Amino acid sequence: MSGAPLVGITSYLEQAAWGVWQQPAALIPQLYVDAVTAAGAVPVLLPPQPVRGLACGLLDRLDGLVLAGGPDVAPDRYDTEPDPHTGAPHRERDAWEFELLRAALAADLPVLGVCRGMQVLNVALGGDLVQHLPDRIGEQGHQVAPATFNRRPVRVSRGSRLGAILGERTEVLCYHHQAVDRIGAGLRPVAWSADGTVEALELPGARFALGVQWHPEADPADPRLFRSFVDTLTGTSGLRGTSTNTLEEKSA
C-alpha cells in the first residue's frame, strides 16, 4: 500500500483491560481500521490530546479525517443543560475533536463524521442536538438494545453528494439515542429516516465534509461511503462500481 493516503481516525480514551493489565487506553473498534484499509488508505489513530494547538501541524501530515462514533457531546458545547439521559461528558475528547474538525475545515481537508462525528460537525458549526431521541419520536428504533446495530431505511436527497454515492434510498446500521436538531451554519441535511430524523449532513462547497448518523464501518458488505471518501483523497472517481444496497421505491 505504498503511497496510499493517510487517514486519521479519532479515538476513545477509556479504562480498558487486556491480559494482566487494566489502565487508561486509546482505542477504536477494529471495524473503522478495516473500513479505511479496505477503501485503500492507511489508518492512523488520533487519541485525545490534552495540549491545545496541535491539530494544524498534525493535519498537515494527513490526507483525511474520520470523526468516529462514541459518547454524547457535552451539552454545554451547545449551551444546553444536560438531559437525564445524556451520558457523562468526555471533555478531553470533545476538545480534541472540535479542534481537529475546525482545523480540517479551515484547510479543506476531507472529513467523514460517523454518528457522534456527525453531531460534532453540527455542533461545531453552531447547531444543537436532541439529547434523547425517543422523547421526541416516541419509539426506540434508532437504538433498540445495548451494543446492537439496527438496520433501518433512509431517504437520501437527490442531487446531493451522498445521493450520488448511495442512491436515493438505502438501508443503514444505526445505534444512537441522540440526533441533530437545529442545523449548524452552512450545513445541508441530505438524508432522513421515516420518522423525520436527520440522518446525514453535508457542507456544500467543501472538498468532502459529510456526516452520517449511522455506522457505515459496521457494514463491510457496503463499502461505498468509505470508498468515496478515500477516492476523494486520491483524486479518483467516488463511484467505484454500482450501488448494491439500494431499496426498491415503496409507496407511502
PDB file of C-alpha atoms in Angstrom, residues 155-169 188-190 192 202 204:
ATOM      1  CA  ARG A 155     -34.201   8.504   2.169  1.00  0.00           C
ATOM      2  CA  VAL A 156     -31.333  10.457   0.566  1.00  0.00           C
ATOM      3  CA  SER A 157     -31.637  13.808  -1.184  1.00  0.00           C
ATOM      4  CA  ARG A 158     -31.436  13.672  -4.966  1.00  0.00           C
ATOM      5  CA  GLY A 159     -28.536  15.757  -6.227  1.00  0.00           C
ATOM      6  CA  SER A 160     -26.528  15.519  -3.003  1.00  0.00           C
ATOM      7  CA  ARG A 161     -23.033  14.071  -2.779  1.00  0.00           C
ATOM      8  CA  LEU A 162     -24.413  11.305  -0.581  1.00  0.00           C
ATOM      9  CA  GLY A 163     -27.140  10.587  -3.111  1.00  0.00           C
ATOM     10  CA  ALA A 164     -24.521  10.148  -5.830  1.00  0.00           C
ATOM     11  CA  ILE A 165     -22.773   7.589  -3.616  1.00  0.00           C
ATOM     12  CA  LEU A 166     -25.710   5.631  -2.184  1.00  0.00           C
ATOM     13  CA  GLY A 167     -28.712   6.430  -4.351  1.00  0.00           C
ATOM     14  CA  GLU A 168     -31.973   7.928  -3.153  1.00  0.00           C
ATOM     15  CA  ARG A 169     -32.895   5.064  -0.807  1.00  0.00           C
ATOM     16  CA  ARG A 188     -27.309  20.859   4.458  1.00  0.00           C
ATOM     17  CA  PRO A 189     -29.455  17.923   5.632  1.00  0.00           C
ATOM     18  CA  VAL A 190     -29.314  15.227   2.943  1.00  0.00           C
ATOM     19  CA  TRP A 192     -33.797  11.268   6.714  1.00  0.00           C
ATOM     20  CA  GLU A 202     -23.111  17.819   4.038  1.00  0.00           C
ATOM     21  CA  PRO A 204     -21.625  22.360   0.313  1.00  0.00           C
TER      22      PRO A 204
END
